[in-house]
PDB file of C-alpha atoms and ligand atoms in Angstrom:
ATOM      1  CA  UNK S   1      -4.812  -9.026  16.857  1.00 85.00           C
ATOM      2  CA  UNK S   2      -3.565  -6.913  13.615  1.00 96.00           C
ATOM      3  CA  UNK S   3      -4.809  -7.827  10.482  1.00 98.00           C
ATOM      4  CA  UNK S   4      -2.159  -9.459   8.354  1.00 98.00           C
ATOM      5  CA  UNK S   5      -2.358  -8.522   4.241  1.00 98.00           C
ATOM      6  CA  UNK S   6      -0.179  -9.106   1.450  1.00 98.00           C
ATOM      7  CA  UNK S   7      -0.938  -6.518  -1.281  1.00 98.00           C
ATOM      8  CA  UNK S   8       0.304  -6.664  -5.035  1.00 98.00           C
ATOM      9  CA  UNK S   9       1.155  -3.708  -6.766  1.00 98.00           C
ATOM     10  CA  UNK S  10       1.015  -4.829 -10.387  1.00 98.00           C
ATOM     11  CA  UNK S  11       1.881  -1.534 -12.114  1.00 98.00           C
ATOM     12  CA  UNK S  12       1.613  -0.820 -15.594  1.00 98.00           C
ATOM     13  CA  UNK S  13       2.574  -4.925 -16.159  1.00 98.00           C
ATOM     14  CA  UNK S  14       0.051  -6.888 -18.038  1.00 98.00           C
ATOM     15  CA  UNK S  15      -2.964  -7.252 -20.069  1.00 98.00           C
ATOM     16  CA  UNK S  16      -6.553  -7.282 -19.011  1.00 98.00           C
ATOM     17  CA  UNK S  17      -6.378 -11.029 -20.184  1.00 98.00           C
ATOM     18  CA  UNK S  18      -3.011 -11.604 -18.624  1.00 98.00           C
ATOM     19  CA  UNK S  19      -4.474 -10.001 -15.473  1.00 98.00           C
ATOM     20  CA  UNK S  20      -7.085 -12.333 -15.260  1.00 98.00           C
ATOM     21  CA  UNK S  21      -4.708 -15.200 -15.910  1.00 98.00           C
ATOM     22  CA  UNK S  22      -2.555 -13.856 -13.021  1.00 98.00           C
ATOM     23  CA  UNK S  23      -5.424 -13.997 -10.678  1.00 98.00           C
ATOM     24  CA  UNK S  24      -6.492 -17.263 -11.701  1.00 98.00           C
ATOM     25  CA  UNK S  25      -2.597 -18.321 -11.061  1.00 98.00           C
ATOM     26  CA  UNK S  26      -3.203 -16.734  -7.474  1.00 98.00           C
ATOM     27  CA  UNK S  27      -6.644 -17.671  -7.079  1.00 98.00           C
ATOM     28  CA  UNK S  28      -5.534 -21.959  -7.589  1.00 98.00           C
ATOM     29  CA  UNK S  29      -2.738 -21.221  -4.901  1.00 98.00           C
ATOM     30  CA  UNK S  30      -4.711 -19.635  -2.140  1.00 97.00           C
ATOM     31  CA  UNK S  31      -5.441 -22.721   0.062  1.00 97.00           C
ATOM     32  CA  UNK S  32      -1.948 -22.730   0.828  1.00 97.00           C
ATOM     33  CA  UNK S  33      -2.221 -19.044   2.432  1.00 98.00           C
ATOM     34  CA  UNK S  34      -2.446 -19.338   6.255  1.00 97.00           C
ATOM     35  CA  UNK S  35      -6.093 -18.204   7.329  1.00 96.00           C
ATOM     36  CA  UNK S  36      -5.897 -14.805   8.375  1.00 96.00           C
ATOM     37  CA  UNK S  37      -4.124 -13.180   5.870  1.00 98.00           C
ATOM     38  CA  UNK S  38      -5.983 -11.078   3.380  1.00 98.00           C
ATOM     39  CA  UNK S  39      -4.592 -11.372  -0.248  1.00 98.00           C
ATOM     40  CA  UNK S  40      -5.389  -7.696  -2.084  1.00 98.00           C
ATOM     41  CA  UNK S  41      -4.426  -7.145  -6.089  1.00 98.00           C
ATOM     42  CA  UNK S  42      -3.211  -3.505  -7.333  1.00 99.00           C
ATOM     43  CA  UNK S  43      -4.137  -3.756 -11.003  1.00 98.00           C
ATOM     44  CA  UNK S  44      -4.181  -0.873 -13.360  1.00 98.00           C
ATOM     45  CA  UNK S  45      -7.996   0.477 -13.774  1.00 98.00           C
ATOM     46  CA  UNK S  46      -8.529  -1.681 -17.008  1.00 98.00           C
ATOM     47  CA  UNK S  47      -8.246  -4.133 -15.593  1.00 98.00           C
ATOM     48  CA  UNK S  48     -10.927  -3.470 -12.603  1.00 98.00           C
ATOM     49  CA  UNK S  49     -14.031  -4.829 -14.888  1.00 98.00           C
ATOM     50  CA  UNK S  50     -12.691  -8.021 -16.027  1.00 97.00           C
ATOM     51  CA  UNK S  51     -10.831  -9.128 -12.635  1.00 98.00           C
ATOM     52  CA  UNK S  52     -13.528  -8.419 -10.480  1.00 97.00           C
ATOM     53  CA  UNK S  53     -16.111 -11.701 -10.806  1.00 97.00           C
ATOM     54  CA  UNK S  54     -12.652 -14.006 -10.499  1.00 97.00           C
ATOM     55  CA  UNK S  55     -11.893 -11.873  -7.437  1.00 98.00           C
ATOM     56  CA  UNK S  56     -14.926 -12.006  -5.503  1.00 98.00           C
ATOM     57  CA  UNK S  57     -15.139 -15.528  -6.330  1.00 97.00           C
ATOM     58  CA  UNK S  58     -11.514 -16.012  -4.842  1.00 97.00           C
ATOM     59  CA  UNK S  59     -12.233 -14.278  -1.755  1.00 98.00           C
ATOM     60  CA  UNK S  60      -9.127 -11.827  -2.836  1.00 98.00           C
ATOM     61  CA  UNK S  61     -10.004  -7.918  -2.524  1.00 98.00           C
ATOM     62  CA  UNK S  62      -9.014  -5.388  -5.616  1.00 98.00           C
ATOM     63  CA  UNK S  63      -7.145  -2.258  -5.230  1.00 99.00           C
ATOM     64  CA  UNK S  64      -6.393   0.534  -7.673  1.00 99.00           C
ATOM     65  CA  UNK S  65      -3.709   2.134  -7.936  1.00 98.00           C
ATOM     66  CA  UNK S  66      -4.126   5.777  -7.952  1.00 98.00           C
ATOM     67  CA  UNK S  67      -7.196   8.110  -8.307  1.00 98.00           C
ATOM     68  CA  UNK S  68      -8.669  10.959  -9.416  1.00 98.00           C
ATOM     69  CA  UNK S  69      -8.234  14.285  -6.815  1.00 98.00           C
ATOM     70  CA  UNK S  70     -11.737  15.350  -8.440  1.00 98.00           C
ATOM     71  CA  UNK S  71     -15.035  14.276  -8.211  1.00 98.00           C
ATOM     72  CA  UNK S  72     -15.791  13.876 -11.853  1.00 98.00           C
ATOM     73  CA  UNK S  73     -15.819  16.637 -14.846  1.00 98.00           C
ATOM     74  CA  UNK S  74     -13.217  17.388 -17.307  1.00 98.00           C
ATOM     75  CA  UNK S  75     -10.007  15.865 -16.218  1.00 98.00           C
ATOM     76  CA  UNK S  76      -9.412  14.185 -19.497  1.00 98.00           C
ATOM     77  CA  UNK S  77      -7.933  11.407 -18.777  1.00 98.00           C
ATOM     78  CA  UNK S  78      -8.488  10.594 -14.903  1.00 98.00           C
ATOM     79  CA  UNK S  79     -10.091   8.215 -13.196  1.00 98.00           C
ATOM     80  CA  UNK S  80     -12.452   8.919 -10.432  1.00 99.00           C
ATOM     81  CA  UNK S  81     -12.642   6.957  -6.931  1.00 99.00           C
ATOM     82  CA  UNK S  82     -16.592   6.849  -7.836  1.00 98.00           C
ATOM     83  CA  UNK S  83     -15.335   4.685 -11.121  1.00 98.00           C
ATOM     84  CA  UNK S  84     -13.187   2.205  -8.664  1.00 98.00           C
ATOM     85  CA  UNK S  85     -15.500   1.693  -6.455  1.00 98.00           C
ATOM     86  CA  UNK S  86     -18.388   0.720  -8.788  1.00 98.00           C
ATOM     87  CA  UNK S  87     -16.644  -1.796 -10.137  1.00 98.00           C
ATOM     88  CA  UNK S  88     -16.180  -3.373  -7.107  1.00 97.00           C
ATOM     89  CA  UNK S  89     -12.691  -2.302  -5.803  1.00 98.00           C
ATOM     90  CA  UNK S  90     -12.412  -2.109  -1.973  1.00 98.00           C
ATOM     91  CA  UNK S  91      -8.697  -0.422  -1.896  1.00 99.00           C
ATOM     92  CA  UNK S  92      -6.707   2.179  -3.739  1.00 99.00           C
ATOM     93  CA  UNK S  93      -3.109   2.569  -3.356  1.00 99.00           C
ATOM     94  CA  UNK S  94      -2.138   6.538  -2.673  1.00 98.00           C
ATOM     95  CA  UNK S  95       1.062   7.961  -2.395  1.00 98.00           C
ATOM     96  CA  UNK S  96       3.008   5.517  -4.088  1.00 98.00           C
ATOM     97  CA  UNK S  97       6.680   7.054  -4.713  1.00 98.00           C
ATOM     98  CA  UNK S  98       6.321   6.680  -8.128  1.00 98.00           C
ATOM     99  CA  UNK S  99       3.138   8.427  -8.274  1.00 98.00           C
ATOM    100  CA  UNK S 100       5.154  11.434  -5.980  1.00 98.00           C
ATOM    101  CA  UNK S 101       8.065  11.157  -7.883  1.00 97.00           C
ATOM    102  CA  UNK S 102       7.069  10.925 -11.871  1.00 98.00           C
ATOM    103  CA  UNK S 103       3.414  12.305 -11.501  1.00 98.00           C
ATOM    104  CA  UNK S 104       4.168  15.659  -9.154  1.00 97.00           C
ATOM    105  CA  UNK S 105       1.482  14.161  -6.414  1.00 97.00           C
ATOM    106  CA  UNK S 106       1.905  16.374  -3.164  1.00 97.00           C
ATOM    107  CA  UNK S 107       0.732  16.438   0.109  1.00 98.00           C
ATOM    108  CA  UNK S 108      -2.343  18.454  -1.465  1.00 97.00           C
ATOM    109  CA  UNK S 109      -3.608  16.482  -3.966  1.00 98.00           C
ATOM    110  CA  UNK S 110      -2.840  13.407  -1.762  1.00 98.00           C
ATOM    111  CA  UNK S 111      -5.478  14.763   0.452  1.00 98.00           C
ATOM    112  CA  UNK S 112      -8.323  15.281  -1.538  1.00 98.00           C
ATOM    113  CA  UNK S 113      -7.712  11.739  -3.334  1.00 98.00           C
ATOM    114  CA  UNK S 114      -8.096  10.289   0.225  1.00 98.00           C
ATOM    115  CA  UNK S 115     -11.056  12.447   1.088  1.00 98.00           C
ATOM    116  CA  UNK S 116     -12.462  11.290  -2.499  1.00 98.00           C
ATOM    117  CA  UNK S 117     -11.656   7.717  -1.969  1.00 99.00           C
ATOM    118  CA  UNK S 118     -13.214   7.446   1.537  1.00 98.00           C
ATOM    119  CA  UNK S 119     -15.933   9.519   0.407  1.00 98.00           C
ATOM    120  CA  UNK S 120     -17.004   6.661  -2.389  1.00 98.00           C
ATOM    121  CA  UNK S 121     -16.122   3.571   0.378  1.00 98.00           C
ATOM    122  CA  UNK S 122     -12.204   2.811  -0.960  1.00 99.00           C
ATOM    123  CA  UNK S 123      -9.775   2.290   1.791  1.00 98.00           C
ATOM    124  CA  UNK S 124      -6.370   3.196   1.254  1.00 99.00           C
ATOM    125  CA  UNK S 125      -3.152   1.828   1.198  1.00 99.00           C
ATOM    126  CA  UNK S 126      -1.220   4.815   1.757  1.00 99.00           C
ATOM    127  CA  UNK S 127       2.459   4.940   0.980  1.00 98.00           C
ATOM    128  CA  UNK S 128       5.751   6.113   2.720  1.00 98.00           C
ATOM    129  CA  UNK S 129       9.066   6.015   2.210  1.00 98.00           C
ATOM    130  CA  UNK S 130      12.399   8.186   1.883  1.00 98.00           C
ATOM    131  CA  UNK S 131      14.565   8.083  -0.597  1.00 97.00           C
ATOM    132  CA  UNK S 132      18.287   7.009  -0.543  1.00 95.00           C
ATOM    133  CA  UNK S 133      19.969  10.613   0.255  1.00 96.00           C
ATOM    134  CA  UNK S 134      17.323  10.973   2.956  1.00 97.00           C
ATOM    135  CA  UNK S 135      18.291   7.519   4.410  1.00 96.00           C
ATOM    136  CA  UNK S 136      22.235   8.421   4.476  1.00 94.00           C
ATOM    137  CA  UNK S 137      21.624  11.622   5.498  1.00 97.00           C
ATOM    138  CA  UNK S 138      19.312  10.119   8.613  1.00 96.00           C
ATOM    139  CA  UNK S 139      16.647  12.125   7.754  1.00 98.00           C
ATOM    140  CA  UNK S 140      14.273   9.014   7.360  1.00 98.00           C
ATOM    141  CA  UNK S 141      12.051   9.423  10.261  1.00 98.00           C
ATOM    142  CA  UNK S 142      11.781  13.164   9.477  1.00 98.00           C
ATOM    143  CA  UNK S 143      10.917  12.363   6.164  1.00 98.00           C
ATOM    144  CA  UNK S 144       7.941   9.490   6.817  1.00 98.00           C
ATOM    145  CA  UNK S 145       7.121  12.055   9.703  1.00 98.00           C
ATOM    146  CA  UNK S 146       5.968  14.633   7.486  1.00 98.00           C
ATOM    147  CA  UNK S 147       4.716  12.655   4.690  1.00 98.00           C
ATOM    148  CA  UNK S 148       2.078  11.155   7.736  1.00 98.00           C
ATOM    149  CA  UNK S 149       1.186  14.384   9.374  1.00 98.00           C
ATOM    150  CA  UNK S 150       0.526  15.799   6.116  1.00 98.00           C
ATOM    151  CA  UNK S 151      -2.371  13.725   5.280  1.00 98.00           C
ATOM    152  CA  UNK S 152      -3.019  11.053   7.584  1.00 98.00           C
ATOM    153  CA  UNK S 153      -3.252  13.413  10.397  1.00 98.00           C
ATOM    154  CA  UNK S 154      -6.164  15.034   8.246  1.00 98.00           C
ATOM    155  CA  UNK S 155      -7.949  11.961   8.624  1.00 98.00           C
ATOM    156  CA  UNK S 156     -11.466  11.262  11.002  1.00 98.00           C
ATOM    157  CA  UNK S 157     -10.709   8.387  13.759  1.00 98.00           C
ATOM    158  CA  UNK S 158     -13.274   6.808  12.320  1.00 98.00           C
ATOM    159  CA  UNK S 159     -11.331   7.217   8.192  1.00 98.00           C
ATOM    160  CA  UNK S 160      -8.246   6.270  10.563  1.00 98.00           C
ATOM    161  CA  UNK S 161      -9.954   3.435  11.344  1.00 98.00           C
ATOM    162  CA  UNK S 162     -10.385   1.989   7.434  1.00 98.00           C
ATOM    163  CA  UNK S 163      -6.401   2.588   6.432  1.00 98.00           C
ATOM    164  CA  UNK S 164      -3.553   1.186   5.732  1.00 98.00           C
ATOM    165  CA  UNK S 165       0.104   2.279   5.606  1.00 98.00           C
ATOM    166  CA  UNK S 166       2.640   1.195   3.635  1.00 98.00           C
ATOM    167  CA  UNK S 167       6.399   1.661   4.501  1.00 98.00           C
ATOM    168  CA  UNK S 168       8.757   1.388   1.264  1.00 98.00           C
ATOM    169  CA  UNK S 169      11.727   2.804   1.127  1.00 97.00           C
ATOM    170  CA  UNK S 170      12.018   3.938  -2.364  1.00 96.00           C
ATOM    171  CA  UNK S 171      15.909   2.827  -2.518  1.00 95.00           C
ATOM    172  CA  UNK S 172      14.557  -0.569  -1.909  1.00 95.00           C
ATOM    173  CA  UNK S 173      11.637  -0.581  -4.672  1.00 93.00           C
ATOM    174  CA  UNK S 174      12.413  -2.647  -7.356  1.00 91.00           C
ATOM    175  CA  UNK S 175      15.856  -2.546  -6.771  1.00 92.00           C
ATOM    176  CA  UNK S 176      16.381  -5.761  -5.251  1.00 89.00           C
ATOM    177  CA  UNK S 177      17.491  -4.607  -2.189  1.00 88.00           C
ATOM    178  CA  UNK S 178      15.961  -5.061   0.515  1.00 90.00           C
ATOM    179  CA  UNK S 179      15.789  -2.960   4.071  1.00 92.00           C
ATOM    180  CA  UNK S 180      16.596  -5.385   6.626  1.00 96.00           C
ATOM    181  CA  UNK S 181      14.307  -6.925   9.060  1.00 97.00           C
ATOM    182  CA  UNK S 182      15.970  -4.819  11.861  1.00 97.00           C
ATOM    183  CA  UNK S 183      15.576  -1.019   9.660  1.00 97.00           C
ATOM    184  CA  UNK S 184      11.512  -2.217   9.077  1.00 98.00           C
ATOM    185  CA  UNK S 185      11.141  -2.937  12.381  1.00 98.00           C
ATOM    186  CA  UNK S 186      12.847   0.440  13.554  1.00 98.00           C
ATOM    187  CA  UNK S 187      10.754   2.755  11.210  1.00 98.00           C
ATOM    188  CA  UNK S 188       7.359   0.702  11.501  1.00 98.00           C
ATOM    189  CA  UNK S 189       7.484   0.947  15.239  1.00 98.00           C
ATOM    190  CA  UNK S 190       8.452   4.908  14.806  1.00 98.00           C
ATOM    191  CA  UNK S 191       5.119   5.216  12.615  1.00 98.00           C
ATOM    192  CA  UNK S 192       3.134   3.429  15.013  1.00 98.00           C
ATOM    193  CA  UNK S 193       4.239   5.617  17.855  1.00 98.00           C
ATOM    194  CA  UNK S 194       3.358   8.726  15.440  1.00 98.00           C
ATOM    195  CA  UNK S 195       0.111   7.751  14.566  1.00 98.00           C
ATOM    196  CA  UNK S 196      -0.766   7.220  18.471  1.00 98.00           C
ATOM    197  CA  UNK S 197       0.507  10.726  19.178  1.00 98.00           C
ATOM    198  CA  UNK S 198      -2.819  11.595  17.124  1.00 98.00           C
ATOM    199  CA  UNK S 199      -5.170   8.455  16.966  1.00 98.00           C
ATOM    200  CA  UNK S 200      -4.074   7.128  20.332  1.00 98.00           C
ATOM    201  CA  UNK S 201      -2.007   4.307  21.673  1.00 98.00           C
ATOM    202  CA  UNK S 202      -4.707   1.420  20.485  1.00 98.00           C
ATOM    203  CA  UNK S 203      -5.687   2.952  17.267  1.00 98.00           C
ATOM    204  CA  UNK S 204      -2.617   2.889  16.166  1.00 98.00           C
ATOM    205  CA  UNK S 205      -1.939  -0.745  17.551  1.00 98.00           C
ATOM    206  CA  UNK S 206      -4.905  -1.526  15.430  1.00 98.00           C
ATOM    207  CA  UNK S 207      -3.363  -0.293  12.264  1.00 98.00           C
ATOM    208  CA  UNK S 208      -1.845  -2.734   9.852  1.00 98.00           C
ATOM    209  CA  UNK S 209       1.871  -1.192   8.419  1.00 98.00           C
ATOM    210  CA  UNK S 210       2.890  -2.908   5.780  1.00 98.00           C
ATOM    211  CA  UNK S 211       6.704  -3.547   4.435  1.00 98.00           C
ATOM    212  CA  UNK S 212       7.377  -2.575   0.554  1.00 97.00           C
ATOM    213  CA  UNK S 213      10.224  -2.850  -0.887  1.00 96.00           C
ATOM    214  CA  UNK S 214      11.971  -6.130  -3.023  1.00 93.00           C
ATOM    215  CA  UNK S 215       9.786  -8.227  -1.062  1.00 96.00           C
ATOM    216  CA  UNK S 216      10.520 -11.969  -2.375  1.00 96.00           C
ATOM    217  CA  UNK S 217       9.637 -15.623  -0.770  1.00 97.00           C
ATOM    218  CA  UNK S 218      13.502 -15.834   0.496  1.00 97.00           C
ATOM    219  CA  UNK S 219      13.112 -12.294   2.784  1.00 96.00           C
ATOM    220  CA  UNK S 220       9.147 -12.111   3.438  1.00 98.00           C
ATOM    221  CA  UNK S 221       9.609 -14.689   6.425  1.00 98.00           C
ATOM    222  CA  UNK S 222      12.349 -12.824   8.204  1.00 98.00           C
ATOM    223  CA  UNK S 223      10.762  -9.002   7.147  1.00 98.00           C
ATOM    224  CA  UNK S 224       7.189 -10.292   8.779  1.00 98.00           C
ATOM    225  CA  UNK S 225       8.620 -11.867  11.423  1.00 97.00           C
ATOM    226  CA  UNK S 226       8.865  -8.464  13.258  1.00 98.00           C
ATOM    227  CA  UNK S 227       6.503  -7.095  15.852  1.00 98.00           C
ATOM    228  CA  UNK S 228       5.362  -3.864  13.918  1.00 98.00           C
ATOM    229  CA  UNK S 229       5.198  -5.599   9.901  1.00 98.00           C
ATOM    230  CA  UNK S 230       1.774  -6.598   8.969  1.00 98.00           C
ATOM    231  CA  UNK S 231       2.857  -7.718   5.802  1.00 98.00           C
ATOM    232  CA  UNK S 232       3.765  -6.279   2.229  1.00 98.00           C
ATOM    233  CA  UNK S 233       3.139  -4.363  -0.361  1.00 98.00           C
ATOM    234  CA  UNK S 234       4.366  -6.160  -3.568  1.00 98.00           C
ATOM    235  CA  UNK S 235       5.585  -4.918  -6.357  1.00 98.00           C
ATOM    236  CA  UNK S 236       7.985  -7.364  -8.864  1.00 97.00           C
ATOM    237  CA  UNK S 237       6.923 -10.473  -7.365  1.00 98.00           C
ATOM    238  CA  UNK S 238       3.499 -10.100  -7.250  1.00 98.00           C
ATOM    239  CA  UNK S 239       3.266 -10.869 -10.869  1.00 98.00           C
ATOM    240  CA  UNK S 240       4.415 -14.587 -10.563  1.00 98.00           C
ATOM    241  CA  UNK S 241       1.423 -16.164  -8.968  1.00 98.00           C
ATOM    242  CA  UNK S 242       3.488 -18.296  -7.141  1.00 98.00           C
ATOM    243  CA  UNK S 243       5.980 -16.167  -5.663  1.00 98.00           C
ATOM    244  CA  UNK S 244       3.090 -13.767  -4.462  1.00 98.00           C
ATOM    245  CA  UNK S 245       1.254 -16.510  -2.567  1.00 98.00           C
ATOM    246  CA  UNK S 246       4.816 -18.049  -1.531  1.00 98.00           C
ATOM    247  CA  UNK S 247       5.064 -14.191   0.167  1.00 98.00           C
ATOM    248  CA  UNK S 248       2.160 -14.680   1.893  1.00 98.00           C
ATOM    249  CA  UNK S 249       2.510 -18.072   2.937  1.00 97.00           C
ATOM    250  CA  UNK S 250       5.719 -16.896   4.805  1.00 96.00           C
ATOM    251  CA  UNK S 251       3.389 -15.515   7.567  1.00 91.00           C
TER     252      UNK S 251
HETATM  253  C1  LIG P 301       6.220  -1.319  -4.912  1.00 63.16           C
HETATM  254  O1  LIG P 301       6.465  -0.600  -5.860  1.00 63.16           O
HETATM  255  O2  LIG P 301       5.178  -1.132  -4.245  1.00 63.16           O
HETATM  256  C2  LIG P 301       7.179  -2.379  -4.583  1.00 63.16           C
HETATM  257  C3  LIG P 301       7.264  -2.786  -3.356  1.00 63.16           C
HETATM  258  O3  LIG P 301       7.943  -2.846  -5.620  1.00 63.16           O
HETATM  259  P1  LIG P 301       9.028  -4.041  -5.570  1.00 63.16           P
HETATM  260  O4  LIG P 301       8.451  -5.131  -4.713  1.00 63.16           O
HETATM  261  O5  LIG P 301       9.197  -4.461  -6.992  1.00 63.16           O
HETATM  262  O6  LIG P 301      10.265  -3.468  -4.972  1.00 63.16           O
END
């Protein structure tokens, strides 16, 4: 059996204080999640510290959202995977479009964050996805293709082992459109099959994909209902308590 996780990607939305309110919002819902499913929260790395008591207390696991591709030293500004993971963090989100798309990150520095992050015990979530030309222009399994061979492919079995992937299409992120069930299903099942040409057939059945993208309480049902979803990565809705553990409920 494949784990089954519903991830919030909070952003830049919110307070420390709101944060913790959000959690707490989460936190009072999470009976109604089905057992089974592990709830994770993406918060910005301010807010690491002051959600992380609340958290633990929950039984709901903190990821970052980026992270240094040093170890430590003068990169004003950054935030090392050694930070996140002394304050308690178990995950850190890499490749996020938005990071590849605003922030410049490549296939290099995408490697050496993972290296860094599995060096200091952080799991990642890491992040695929084509963009709308690529999806017209049916280059969408080249496109996920490469952006897994390019770093995954780099990883140990046993790294392998610790990682998640996230499918979002980045002309469904916060755009309200949604892939349909049918497209996840189509693409998870092609990254499945490319991660056993390297990791092997039950490595890679092993491996939890998860669906990103406009993910809401009126498509999560349908979207996990397919063979290869594991559940989401959640952006928009995972900052109203209830839709986020109305998501996961749909399981
Ligand atoms: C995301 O950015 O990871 C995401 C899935 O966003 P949204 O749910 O808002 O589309």
């Amino acid at each position: 059996m494949r784990r089954k996780i519903v991830a919030g990607n909070w952003k830049m939305n919110t307070t420390p204080a709101e944060g913790v309110e959000l959690l707490k919002g989460v936190a009072a819902l999470k009976g109604e999640v089905p057992a089974g499913v592990e709830l994770i929260v993406g918060v910005p790395f301010t807010h690491l510290c002051c959600v992380k008591d609340e958290a633990a207390k929950a039984g709901i696991a903190v990821s970052a959202q980026n992270c240094a591709d040093h170890e430590s030293g003068a990169y004003t500004g950054e935030v090392s995977a050694r930070m996140i993971a002394s304050l308690g963090a178990k995950y850190v989100i890499l490749g996020h479009s938005e990071r590849r798309e605003y922030y410049g990150e490549t296939s290099r520095t995408l490697n050496a964050k993972m290296a860094l992050a599995y060096e200091h015990g952080l799991a990642p979530i890491y992040c695929v996805g084509e963009k709308l030309d690529e999806r017209e222009a049916n280059k969408h399994f080249d496109v996920v293709r490469a952006q897994i061979e390019e770093v995954v492919f780099n990883l140990t079995p046993e790294q392998f082992g610790k990682a998640v992937i996230a499918y979002e299409p980045v002309w469904a992120i916060g755009t309200g459109k949604t892939a349909t069930a049918e497209q996840a299903q189509e693409i998870h099942a092609f990254i499945r099959q490319v991660l056993a040409e390297k990791f092997g057939k039950e490595a890679a059945e092993q491996t939890p994909i998860l669906y990103g993208g406009s993910c809401k309480p009126s498509n999560a049902a349908e979207i996990f209902g397919k063979a290869d979803v594991d559940g989401g990565l959640i952006g928009g809705a995972s900052l109203v308590a209830a839709d986020f553990v109305a998501i996961a409920k749909a399981f």
